């Protein structure tokens, strides 16, 4: 309001669409698309560096999930629960109308590298409530990553192209190499201070 802004452009959705949330699944996707090719070892090395695990751990995961991936949604729910699993299951059973999104139970299963790429796009932006609308005089909330062409391009981009040398967002890093300081381009995590 002070500056007379008519819009606020945000990066919401960027983590999902740039491959940050799917980098750990890159070896799975490469193996599913290309089979046992020598480049799989480079992809596994990149993922291992990113996740701080061994290459054998990444390759084992890729081989185990080649035909059927585990439900990452259910796995994530189980690992994040701080209460007894039985109590949590009872709670879910009592929630009227609780249903997981159909993506999580699709048949044949949709690859998790695709589902997780959509990630935050299935959630409402924090500054905009559809039922309430905008506060009078508020700037428009613009989400470039939510545009259909950007989403479609992202979904067509294999996860293994988004991880390189143990860092995610590889395509974005290469795209802005002339515009962003090297310290930002080479840092491991976007929320770590530059030093």
mmCIF file with all atom_site columns, C-alpha atoms in Angstrom:
data_model
loop_
_atom_site.group_PDB
_atom_site.id
_atom_site.type_symbol
_atom_site.label_atom_id
_atom_site.label_alt_id
_atom_site.label_comp_id
_atom_site.label_asym_id
_atom_site.label_entity_id
_atom_site.label_seq_id
_atom_site.pdbx_PDB_ins_code
_atom_site.Cartn_x
_atom_site.Cartn_y
_atom_site.Cartn_z
_atom_site.occupancy
_atom_site.B_iso_or_equiv
_atom_site.pdbx_formal_charge
_atom_site.auth_seq_id
_atom_site.auth_comp_id
_atom_site.auth_asym_id
_atom_site.auth_atom_id
_atom_site.pdbx_PDB_model_num
ATOM 1   C CA . UNK A 1 1   ? 0.000   0.000   0.000   1.00 0.00 ? 1   UNK A CA 1
ATOM 2   C CA . UNK A 1 2   ? 2.829   2.390   0.887   1.00 0.00 ? 2   UNK A CA 1
ATOM 3   C CA . UNK A 1 3   ? 4.388   1.917   -2.543  1.00 0.00 ? 3   UNK A CA 1
ATOM 4   C CA . UNK A 1 4   ? 1.155   1.711   -4.489  1.00 0.00 ? 4   UNK A CA 1
ATOM 5   C CA . UNK A 1 5   ? 1.824   -1.893  -5.501  1.00 0.00 ? 5   UNK A CA 1
ATOM 6   C CA . UNK A 1 6   ? -0.983  -3.516  -7.424  1.00 0.00 ? 6   UNK A CA 1
ATOM 7   C CA . UNK A 1 7   ? 0.415   -7.058  -7.148  1.00 0.00 ? 7   UNK A CA 1
ATOM 8   C CA . UNK A 1 8   ? 2.644   -9.256  -5.012  1.00 0.00 ? 8   UNK A CA 1
ATOM 9   C CA . UNK A 1 9   ? 4.577   -11.833 -7.027  1.00 0.00 ? 9   UNK A CA 1
ATOM 10  C CA . UNK A 1 10  ? 5.627   -14.868 -5.032  1.00 0.00 ? 10  UNK A CA 1
ATOM 11  C CA . UNK A 1 11  ? 7.676   -18.000 -5.518  1.00 0.00 ? 11  UNK A CA 1
ATOM 12  C CA . UNK A 1 12  ? 5.002   -20.245 -3.968  1.00 0.00 ? 12  UNK A CA 1
ATOM 13  C CA . UNK A 1 13  ? 5.154   -23.642 -5.653  1.00 0.00 ? 13  UNK A CA 1
ATOM 14  C CA . UNK A 1 14  ? 8.775   -23.175 -6.695  1.00 0.00 ? 14  UNK A CA 1
ATOM 15  C CA . UNK A 1 15  ? 10.183  -25.877 -4.424  1.00 0.00 ? 15  UNK A CA 1
ATOM 16  C CA . UNK A 1 16  ? 7.885   -28.478 -5.917  1.00 0.00 ? 16  UNK A CA 1
ATOM 17  C CA . UNK A 1 17  ? 8.114   -27.428 -9.540  1.00 0.00 ? 17  UNK A CA 1
ATOM 18  C CA . UNK A 1 18  ? 11.876  -26.846 -9.578  1.00 0.00 ? 18  UNK A CA 1
ATOM 19  C CA . UNK A 1 19  ? 12.477  -30.383 -8.388  1.00 0.00 ? 19  UNK A CA 1
ATOM 20  C CA . UNK A 1 20  ? 13.483  -29.773 -4.778  1.00 0.00 ? 20  UNK A CA 1
ATOM 21  C CA . UNK A 1 21  ? 10.830  -32.139 -3.437  1.00 0.00 ? 21  UNK A CA 1
ATOM 22  C CA . UNK A 1 22  ? 11.483  -34.840 -6.043  1.00 0.00 ? 22  UNK A CA 1
ATOM 23  C CA . UNK A 1 23  ? 15.286  -34.888 -6.177  1.00 0.00 ? 23  UNK A CA 1
ATOM 24  C CA . UNK A 1 24  ? 15.425  -37.855 -3.788  1.00 0.00 ? 24  UNK A CA 1
ATOM 25  C CA . UNK A 1 25  ? 13.387  -39.870 -6.312  1.00 0.00 ? 25  UNK A CA 1
ATOM 26  C CA . UNK A 1 26  ? 15.583  -39.084 -9.326  1.00 0.00 ? 26  UNK A CA 1
ATOM 27  C CA . UNK A 1 27  ? 17.297  -42.492 -9.454  1.00 0.00 ? 27  UNK A CA 1
ATOM 28  C CA . UNK A 1 28  ? 13.918  -44.249 -9.305  1.00 0.00 ? 28  UNK A CA 1
ATOM 29  C CA . UNK A 1 29  ? 12.667  -42.200 -12.225 1.00 0.00 ? 29  UNK A CA 1
ATOM 30  C CA . UNK A 1 30  ? 15.836  -42.665 -14.284 1.00 0.00 ? 30  UNK A CA 1
ATOM 31  C CA . UNK A 1 31  ? 15.722  -46.443 -13.802 1.00 0.00 ? 31  UNK A CA 1
ATOM 32  C CA . UNK A 1 32  ? 12.028  -46.594 -14.698 1.00 0.00 ? 32  UNK A CA 1
ATOM 33  C CA . UNK A 1 33  ? 12.552  -44.545 -17.887 1.00 0.00 ? 33  UNK A CA 1
ATOM 34  C CA . UNK A 1 34  ? 15.905  -45.845 -19.103 1.00 0.00 ? 34  UNK A CA 1
ATOM 35  C CA . UNK A 1 35  ? 16.682  -49.094 -17.312 1.00 0.00 ? 35  UNK A CA 1
ATOM 36  C CA . UNK A 1 36  ? 20.125  -50.108 -16.092 1.00 0.00 ? 36  UNK A CA 1
ATOM 37  C CA . UNK A 1 37  ? 22.302  -47.641 -18.003 1.00 0.00 ? 37  UNK A CA 1
ATOM 38  C CA . UNK A 1 38  ? 25.739  -46.406 -16.860 1.00 0.00 ? 38  UNK A CA 1
ATOM 39  C CA . UNK A 1 39  ? 24.336  -42.904 -16.237 1.00 0.00 ? 39  UNK A CA 1
ATOM 40  C CA . UNK A 1 40  ? 22.187  -44.355 -13.434 1.00 0.00 ? 40  UNK A CA 1
ATOM 41  C CA . UNK A 1 41  ? 25.318  -44.432 -11.264 1.00 0.00 ? 41  UNK A CA 1
ATOM 42  C CA . UNK A 1 42  ? 25.882  -40.668 -11.769 1.00 0.00 ? 42  UNK A CA 1
ATOM 43  C CA . UNK A 1 43  ? 22.246  -39.940 -10.907 1.00 0.00 ? 43  UNK A CA 1
ATOM 44  C CA . UNK A 1 44  ? 22.526  -42.170 -7.832  1.00 0.00 ? 44  UNK A CA 1
ATOM 45  C CA . UNK A 1 45  ? 25.726  -40.364 -6.821  1.00 0.00 ? 45  UNK A CA 1
ATOM 46  C CA . UNK A 1 46  ? 23.996  -36.973 -7.100  1.00 0.00 ? 46  UNK A CA 1
ATOM 47  C CA . UNK A 1 47  ? 21.036  -38.171 -5.024  1.00 0.00 ? 47  UNK A CA 1
ATOM 48  C CA . UNK A 1 48  ? 23.344  -39.786 -2.445  1.00 0.00 ? 48  UNK A CA 1
ATOM 49  C CA . UNK A 1 49  ? 25.262  -36.519 -2.024  1.00 0.00 ? 49  UNK A CA 1
ATOM 50  C CA . UNK A 1 50  ? 22.013  -34.596 -1.637  1.00 0.00 ? 50  UNK A CA 1
ATOM 51  C CA . UNK A 1 51  ? 20.563  -36.997 0.922   1.00 0.00 ? 51  UNK A CA 1
ATOM 52  C CA . UNK A 1 52  ? 23.833  -37.793 2.704   1.00 0.00 ? 52  UNK A CA 1
ATOM 53  C CA . UNK A 1 53  ? 23.476  -41.536 2.143   1.00 0.00 ? 53  UNK A CA 1
ATOM 54  C CA . UNK A 1 54  ? 25.493  -44.076 0.160   1.00 0.00 ? 54  UNK A CA 1
ATOM 55  C CA . UNK A 1 55  ? 25.125  -44.682 -3.567  1.00 0.00 ? 55  UNK A CA 1
ATOM 56  C CA . UNK A 1 56  ? 24.189  -48.272 -2.708  1.00 0.00 ? 56  UNK A CA 1
ATOM 57  C CA . UNK A 1 57  ? 21.312  -47.001 -0.557  1.00 0.00 ? 57  UNK A CA 1
ATOM 58  C CA . UNK A 1 58  ? 19.959  -44.959 -3.490  1.00 0.00 ? 58  UNK A CA 1
ATOM 59  C CA . UNK A 1 59  ? 20.464  -47.764 -6.028  1.00 0.00 ? 59  UNK A CA 1
ATOM 60  C CA . UNK A 1 60  ? 18.819  -50.266 -3.671  1.00 0.00 ? 60  UNK A CA 1
ATOM 61  C CA . UNK A 1 61  ? 15.794  -47.999 -3.305  1.00 0.00 ? 61  UNK A CA 1
ATOM 62  C CA . UNK A 1 62  ? 15.562  -47.553 -7.080  1.00 0.00 ? 62  UNK A CA 1
ATOM 63  C CA . UNK A 1 63  ? 15.769  -51.308 -7.724  1.00 0.00 ? 63  UNK A CA 1
ATOM 64  C CA . UNK A 1 64  ? 13.272  -52.194 -4.958  1.00 0.00 ? 64  UNK A CA 1
ATOM 65  C CA . UNK A 1 65  ? 10.712  -49.719 -6.270  1.00 0.00 ? 65  UNK A CA 1
ATOM 66  C CA . UNK A 1 66  ? 11.224  -50.358 -9.991  1.00 0.00 ? 66  UNK A CA 1
ATOM 67  C CA . UNK A 1 67  ? 7.937   -52.195 -10.434 1.00 0.00 ? 67  UNK A CA 1
ATOM 68  C CA . UNK A 1 68  ? 5.883   -50.783 -7.565  1.00 0.00 ? 68  UNK A CA 1
ATOM 69  C CA . UNK A 1 69  ? 6.688   -47.664 -5.578  1.00 0.00 ? 69  UNK A CA 1
ATOM 70  C CA . UNK A 1 70  ? 5.665   -47.523 -1.913  1.00 0.00 ? 70  UNK A CA 1
ATOM 71  C CA . UNK A 1 71  ? 2.992   -45.012 -0.996  1.00 0.00 ? 71  UNK A CA 1
ATOM 72  C CA . UNK A 1 72  ? 5.145   -42.044 0.038   1.00 0.00 ? 72  UNK A CA 1
ATOM 73  C CA . UNK A 1 73  ? 2.125   -40.261 1.485   1.00 0.00 ? 73  UNK A CA 1
ATOM 74  C CA . UNK A 1 74  ? 1.432   -43.068 3.942   1.00 0.00 ? 74  UNK A CA 1
ATOM 75  C CA . UNK A 1 75  ? 5.142   -43.486 4.686   1.00 0.00 ? 75  UNK A CA 1
ATOM 76  C CA . UNK A 1 76  ? 5.457   -39.760 5.423   1.00 0.00 ? 76  UNK A CA 1
ATOM 77  C CA . UNK A 1 77  ? 2.391   -39.765 7.672   1.00 0.00 ? 77  UNK A CA 1
ATOM 78  C CA . UNK A 1 78  ? 3.796   -42.694 9.681   1.00 0.00 ? 78  UNK A CA 1
ATOM 79  C CA . UNK A 1 79  ? 7.207   -41.068 10.166  1.00 0.00 ? 79  UNK A CA 1
ATOM 80  C CA . UNK A 1 80  ? 5.835   -37.695 11.217  1.00 0.00 ? 80  UNK A CA 1
ATOM 81  C CA . UNK A 1 81  ? 3.383   -38.872 13.860  1.00 0.00 ? 81  UNK A CA 1
ATOM 82  C CA . UNK A 1 82  ? 4.504   -38.177 17.436  1.00 0.00 ? 82  UNK A CA 1
ATOM 83  C CA . UNK A 1 83  ? 1.648   -40.105 19.013  1.00 0.00 ? 83  UNK A CA 1
ATOM 84  C CA . UNK A 1 84  ? 0.897   -43.818 19.132  1.00 0.00 ? 84  UNK A CA 1
ATOM 85  C CA . UNK A 1 85  ? -0.028  -45.031 15.596  1.00 0.00 ? 85  UNK A CA 1
ATOM 86  C CA . UNK A 1 86  ? -3.194  -46.722 16.924  1.00 0.00 ? 86  UNK A CA 1
ATOM 87  C CA . UNK A 1 87  ? -4.451  -43.443 18.400  1.00 0.00 ? 87  UNK A CA 1
ATOM 88  C CA . UNK A 1 88  ? -3.677  -41.647 15.123  1.00 0.00 ? 88  UNK A CA 1
ATOM 89  C CA . UNK A 1 89  ? -5.529  -44.300 13.069  1.00 0.00 ? 89  UNK A CA 1
ATOM 90  C CA . UNK A 1 90  ? -8.543  -44.002 15.384  1.00 0.00 ? 90  UNK A CA 1
ATOM 91  C CA . UNK A 1 91  ? -8.474  -40.225 14.970  1.00 0.00 ? 91  UNK A CA 1
ATOM 92  C CA . UNK A 1 92  ? -8.453  -40.549 11.167  1.00 0.00 ? 92  UNK A CA 1
ATOM 93  C CA . UNK A 1 93  ? -11.308 -43.058 11.297  1.00 0.00 ? 93  UNK A CA 1
ATOM 94  C CA . UNK A 1 94  ? -13.455 -40.581 13.251  1.00 0.00 ? 94  UNK A CA 1
ATOM 95  C CA . UNK A 1 95  ? -12.907 -37.606 10.955  1.00 0.00 ? 95  UNK A CA 1
ATOM 96  C CA . UNK A 1 96  ? -16.121 -37.252 9.000   1.00 0.00 ? 96  UNK A CA 1
ATOM 97  C CA . UNK A 1 97  ? -15.450 -37.329 5.281   1.00 0.00 ? 97  UNK A CA 1
ATOM 98  C CA . UNK A 1 98  ? -11.657 -37.776 5.504   1.00 0.00 ? 98  UNK A CA 1
ATOM 99  C CA . UNK A 1 99  ? -10.330 -39.083 2.210   1.00 0.00 ? 99  UNK A CA 1
ATOM 100 C CA . UNK A 1 100 ? -6.774  -38.906 0.852   1.00 0.00 ? 100 UNK A CA 1
ATOM 101 C CA . UNK A 1 101 ? -6.407  -37.284 -2.553  1.00 0.00 ? 101 UNK A CA 1
ATOM 102 C CA . UNK A 1 102 ? -7.028  -39.766 -5.414  1.00 0.00 ? 102 UNK A CA 1
ATOM 103 C CA . UNK A 1 103 ? -3.430  -39.281 -6.652  1.00 0.00 ? 103 UNK A CA 1
ATOM 104 C CA . UNK A 1 104 ? -2.266  -41.179 -3.585  1.00 0.00 ? 104 UNK A CA 1
ATOM 105 C CA . UNK A 1 105 ? -4.279  -44.265 -4.488  1.00 0.00 ? 105 UNK A CA 1
ATOM 106 C CA . UNK A 1 106 ? -4.208  -44.198 -8.297  1.00 0.00 ? 106 UNK A CA 1
ATOM 107 C CA . UNK A 1 107 ? -4.159  -47.445 -10.300 1.00 0.00 ? 107 UNK A CA 1
ATOM 108 C CA . UNK A 1 108 ? -1.923  -47.958 -12.097 1.00 0.00 ? 108 UNK A CA 1
ATOM 109 C CA . UNK A 1 109 ? 0.114   -45.964 -9.609  1.00 0.00 ? 109 UNK A CA 1
ATOM 110 C CA . UNK A 1 110 ? 1.237   -42.533 -10.670 1.00 0.00 ? 110 UNK A CA 1
ATOM 111 C CA . UNK A 1 111 ? 5.000   -42.150 -10.066 1.00 0.00 ? 111 UNK A CA 1
ATOM 112 C CA . UNK A 1 112 ? 5.714   -40.286 -6.834  1.00 0.00 ? 112 UNK A CA 1
ATOM 113 C CA . UNK A 1 113 ? 8.144   -38.032 -8.666  1.00 0.00 ? 113 UNK A CA 1
ATOM 114 C CA . UNK A 1 114 ? 5.080   -36.655 -10.493 1.00 0.00 ? 114 UNK A CA 1
ATOM 115 C CA . UNK A 1 115 ? 2.778   -36.488 -7.467  1.00 0.00 ? 115 UNK A CA 1
ATOM 116 C CA . UNK A 1 116 ? 5.406   -34.740 -5.344  1.00 0.00 ? 116 UNK A CA 1
ATOM 117 C CA . UNK A 1 117 ? 6.180   -32.343 -8.190  1.00 0.00 ? 117 UNK A CA 1
ATOM 118 C CA . UNK A 1 118 ? 2.625   -31.038 -7.849  1.00 0.00 ? 118 UNK A CA 1
ATOM 119 C CA . UNK A 1 119 ? 3.193   -30.827 -4.084  1.00 0.00 ? 119 UNK A CA 1
ATOM 120 C CA . UNK A 1 120 ? 2.268   -27.387 -2.824  1.00 0.00 ? 120 UNK A CA 1
ATOM 121 C CA . UNK A 1 121 ? 0.082   -26.659 -5.828  1.00 0.00 ? 121 UNK A CA 1
ATOM 122 C CA . UNK A 1 122 ? -2.678  -28.700 -4.199  1.00 0.00 ? 122 UNK A CA 1
ATOM 123 C CA . UNK A 1 123 ? -2.757  -26.288 -1.231  1.00 0.00 ? 123 UNK A CA 1
ATOM 124 C CA . UNK A 1 124 ? -4.256  -22.831 -1.041  1.00 0.00 ? 124 UNK A CA 1
ATOM 125 C CA . UNK A 1 125 ? -1.824  -19.919 -1.018  1.00 0.00 ? 125 UNK A CA 1
ATOM 126 C CA . UNK A 1 126 ? -1.470  -18.613 2.549   1.00 0.00 ? 126 UNK A CA 1
ATOM 127 C CA . UNK A 1 127 ? -2.404  -15.009 1.769   1.00 0.00 ? 127 UNK A CA 1
ATOM 128 C CA . UNK A 1 128 ? -5.578  -15.754 -0.177  1.00 0.00 ? 128 UNK A CA 1
ATOM 129 C CA . UNK A 1 129 ? -8.763  -17.364 1.107   1.00 0.00 ? 129 UNK A CA 1
ATOM 130 C CA . UNK A 1 130 ? -11.092 -18.241 -1.759  1.00 0.00 ? 130 UNK A CA 1
ATOM 131 C CA . UNK A 1 131 ? -14.221 -17.925 0.369   1.00 0.00 ? 131 UNK A CA 1
ATOM 132 C CA . UNK A 1 132 ? -13.304 -14.534 1.842   1.00 0.00 ? 132 UNK A CA 1
ATOM 133 C CA . UNK A 1 133 ? -11.679 -12.836 -1.140  1.00 0.00 ? 133 UNK A CA 1
ATOM 134 C CA . UNK A 1 134 ? -9.132  -10.069 -0.795  1.00 0.00 ? 134 UNK A CA 1
ATOM 135 C CA . UNK A 1 135 ? -9.074  -7.430  1.895   1.00 0.00 ? 135 UNK A CA 1
ATOM 136 C CA . UNK A 1 136 ? -10.218 -4.181  0.260   1.00 0.00 ? 136 UNK A CA 1
ATOM 137 C CA . UNK A 1 137 ? -7.255  -2.331  -1.217  1.00 0.00 ? 137 UNK A CA 1
ATOM 138 C CA . UNK A 1 138 ? -4.911  -5.313  -1.068  1.00 0.00 ? 138 UNK A CA 1
ATOM 139 C CA . UNK A 1 139 ? -2.588  -5.956  -3.989  1.00 0.00 ? 139 UNK A CA 1
ATOM 140 C CA . UNK A 1 140 ? -3.358  -8.936  -6.201  1.00 0.00 ? 140 UNK A CA 1
ATOM 141 C CA . UNK A 1 141 ? -1.516  -12.113 -5.151  1.00 0.00 ? 141 UNK A CA 1
ATOM 142 C CA . UNK A 1 142 ? 0.255   -13.418 -8.275  1.00 0.00 ? 142 UNK A CA 1
ATOM 143 C CA . UNK A 1 143 ? 1.661   -16.955 -8.375  1.00 0.00 ? 143 UNK A CA 1
ATOM 144 C CA . UNK A 1 144 ? 3.690   -17.456 -11.584 1.00 0.00 ? 144 UNK A CA 1
ATOM 145 C CA . UNK A 1 145 ? 4.551   -21.063 -10.711 1.00 0.00 ? 145 UNK A CA 1
ATOM 146 C CA . UNK A 1 146 ? 0.862   -21.928 -10.603 1.00 0.00 ? 146 UNK A CA 1
ATOM 147 C CA . UNK A 1 147 ? 0.319   -21.059 -14.273 1.00 0.00 ? 147 UNK A CA 1
ATOM 148 C CA . UNK A 1 148 ? -0.635  -23.988 -16.466 1.00 0.00 ? 148 UNK A CA 1
ATOM 149 C CA . UNK A 1 149 ? 2.317   -23.722 -18.910 1.00 0.00 ? 149 UNK A CA 1
ATOM 150 C CA . UNK A 1 150 ? 4.847   -23.706 -16.044 1.00 0.00 ? 150 UNK A CA 1
ATOM 151 C CA . UNK A 1 151 ? 3.175   -26.669 -14.335 1.00 0.00 ? 151 UNK A CA 1
ATOM 152 C CA . UNK A 1 152 ? 3.010   -28.650 -17.574 1.00 0.00 ? 152 UNK A CA 1
ATOM 153 C CA . UNK A 1 153 ? 6.659   -27.945 -18.373 1.00 0.00 ? 153 UNK A CA 1
ATOM 154 C CA . UNK A 1 154 ? 7.667   -28.997 -14.877 1.00 0.00 ? 154 UNK A CA 1
ATOM 155 C CA . UNK A 1 155 ? 5.709   -32.243 -15.055 1.00 0.00 ? 155 UNK A CA 1
ATOM 156 C CA . UNK A 1 156 ? 7.439   -33.090 -18.340 1.00 0.00 ? 156 UNK A CA 1
ATOM 157 C CA . UNK A 1 157 ? 10.909  -32.473 -16.878 1.00 0.00 ? 157 UNK A CA 1
ATOM 158 C CA . UNK A 1 158 ? 12.445  -35.647 -15.443 1.00 0.00 ? 158 UNK A CA 1
ATOM 159 C CA . UNK A 1 159 ? 13.470  -35.461 -11.784 1.00 0.00 ? 159 UNK A CA 1
ATOM 160 C CA . UNK A 1 160 ? 17.009  -36.604 -12.615 1.00 0.00 ? 160 UNK A CA 1
ATOM 161 C CA . UNK A 1 161 ? 17.593  -33.414 -14.629 1.00 0.00 ? 161 UNK A CA 1
ATOM 162 C CA . UNK A 1 162 ? 16.818  -31.352 -11.524 1.00 0.00 ? 162 UNK A CA 1
ATOM 163 C CA . UNK A 1 163 ? 19.615  -32.793 -9.355  1.00 0.00 ? 163 UNK A CA 1
ATOM 164 C CA . UNK A 1 164 ? 23.305  -32.305 -10.091 1.00 0.00 ? 164 UNK A CA 1
ATOM 165 C CA . UNK A 1 165 ? 26.420  -32.655 -7.944  1.00 0.00 ? 165 UNK A CA 1
ATOM 166 C CA . UNK A 1 166 ? 24.384  -33.221 -4.800  1.00 0.00 ? 166 UNK A CA 1
ATOM 167 C CA . UNK A 1 167 ? 22.196  -30.130 -5.242  1.00 0.00 ? 167 UNK A CA 1
ATOM 168 C CA . UNK A 1 168 ? 18.569  -29.847 -6.221  1.00 0.00 ? 168 UNK A CA 1
ATOM 169 C CA . UNK A 1 169 ? 17.050  -27.158 -8.489  1.00 0.00 ? 169 UNK A CA 1
ATOM 170 C CA . UNK A 1 170 ? 19.818  -27.839 -11.056 1.00 0.00 ? 170 UNK A CA 1
ATOM 171 C CA . UNK A 1 171 ? 17.910  -26.375 -14.020 1.00 0.00 ? 171 UNK A CA 1
ATOM 172 C CA . UNK A 1 172 ? 17.070  -23.187 -12.132 1.00 0.00 ? 172 UNK A CA 1
ATOM 173 C CA . UNK A 1 173 ? 20.693  -22.832 -11.002 1.00 0.00 ? 173 UNK A CA 1
ATOM 174 C CA . UNK A 1 174 ? 21.903  -23.132 -14.613 1.00 0.00 ? 174 UNK A CA 1
ATOM 175 C CA . UNK A 1 175 ? 19.233  -20.754 -15.905 1.00 0.00 ? 175 UNK A CA 1
ATOM 176 C CA . UNK A 1 176 ? 20.292  -17.957 -13.544 1.00 0.00 ? 176 UNK A CA 1
ATOM 177 C CA . UNK A 1 177 ? 24.050  -18.511 -13.571 1.00 0.00 ? 177 UNK A CA 1
ATOM 178 C CA . UNK A 1 178 ? 24.663  -15.003 -15.001 1.00 0.00 ? 178 UNK A CA 1
ATOM 179 C CA . UNK A 1 179 ? 22.133  -13.259 -12.761 1.00 0.00 ? 179 UNK A CA 1
ATOM 180 C CA . UNK A 1 180 ? 22.643  -14.674 -9.264  1.00 0.00 ? 180 UNK A CA 1
ATOM 181 C CA . UNK A 1 181 ? 25.759  -14.524 -7.045  1.00 0.00 ? 181 UNK A CA 1
ATOM 182 C CA . UNK A 1 182 ? 27.848  -17.704 -7.041  1.00 0.00 ? 182 UNK A CA 1
ATOM 183 C CA . UNK A 1 183 ? 27.359  -18.142 -3.286  1.00 0.00 ? 183 UNK A CA 1
ATOM 184 C CA . UNK A 1 184 ? 23.629  -18.569 -3.855  1.00 0.00 ? 184 UNK A CA 1
ATOM 185 C CA . UNK A 1 185 ? 24.073  -20.875 -6.830  1.00 0.00 ? 185 UNK A CA 1
ATOM 186 C CA . UNK A 1 186 ? 26.473  -23.181 -4.996  1.00 0.00 ? 186 UNK A CA 1
ATOM 187 C CA . UNK A 1 187 ? 24.851  -23.370 -1.568  1.00 0.00 ? 187 UNK A CA 1
ATOM 188 C CA . UNK A 1 188 ? 23.342  -26.694 -0.574  1.00 0.00 ? 188 UNK A CA 1
ATOM 189 C CA . UNK A 1 189 ? 20.107  -25.356 0.918   1.00 0.00 ? 189 UNK A CA 1
ATOM 190 C CA . UNK A 1 190 ? 18.259  -22.162 0.025   1.00 0.00 ? 190 UNK A CA 1
ATOM 191 C CA . UNK A 1 191 ? 17.562  -21.331 3.668   1.00 0.00 ? 191 UNK A CA 1
ATOM 192 C CA . UNK A 1 192 ? 21.192  -21.545 4.812   1.00 0.00 ? 192 UNK A CA 1
ATOM 193 C CA . UNK A 1 193 ? 23.138  -18.330 5.232   1.00 0.00 ? 193 UNK A CA 1
ATOM 194 C CA . UNK A 1 194 ? 25.705  -17.427 2.621   1.00 0.00 ? 194 UNK A CA 1
ATOM 195 C CA . UNK A 1 195 ? 29.205  -17.573 4.031   1.00 0.00 ? 195 UNK A CA 1
#
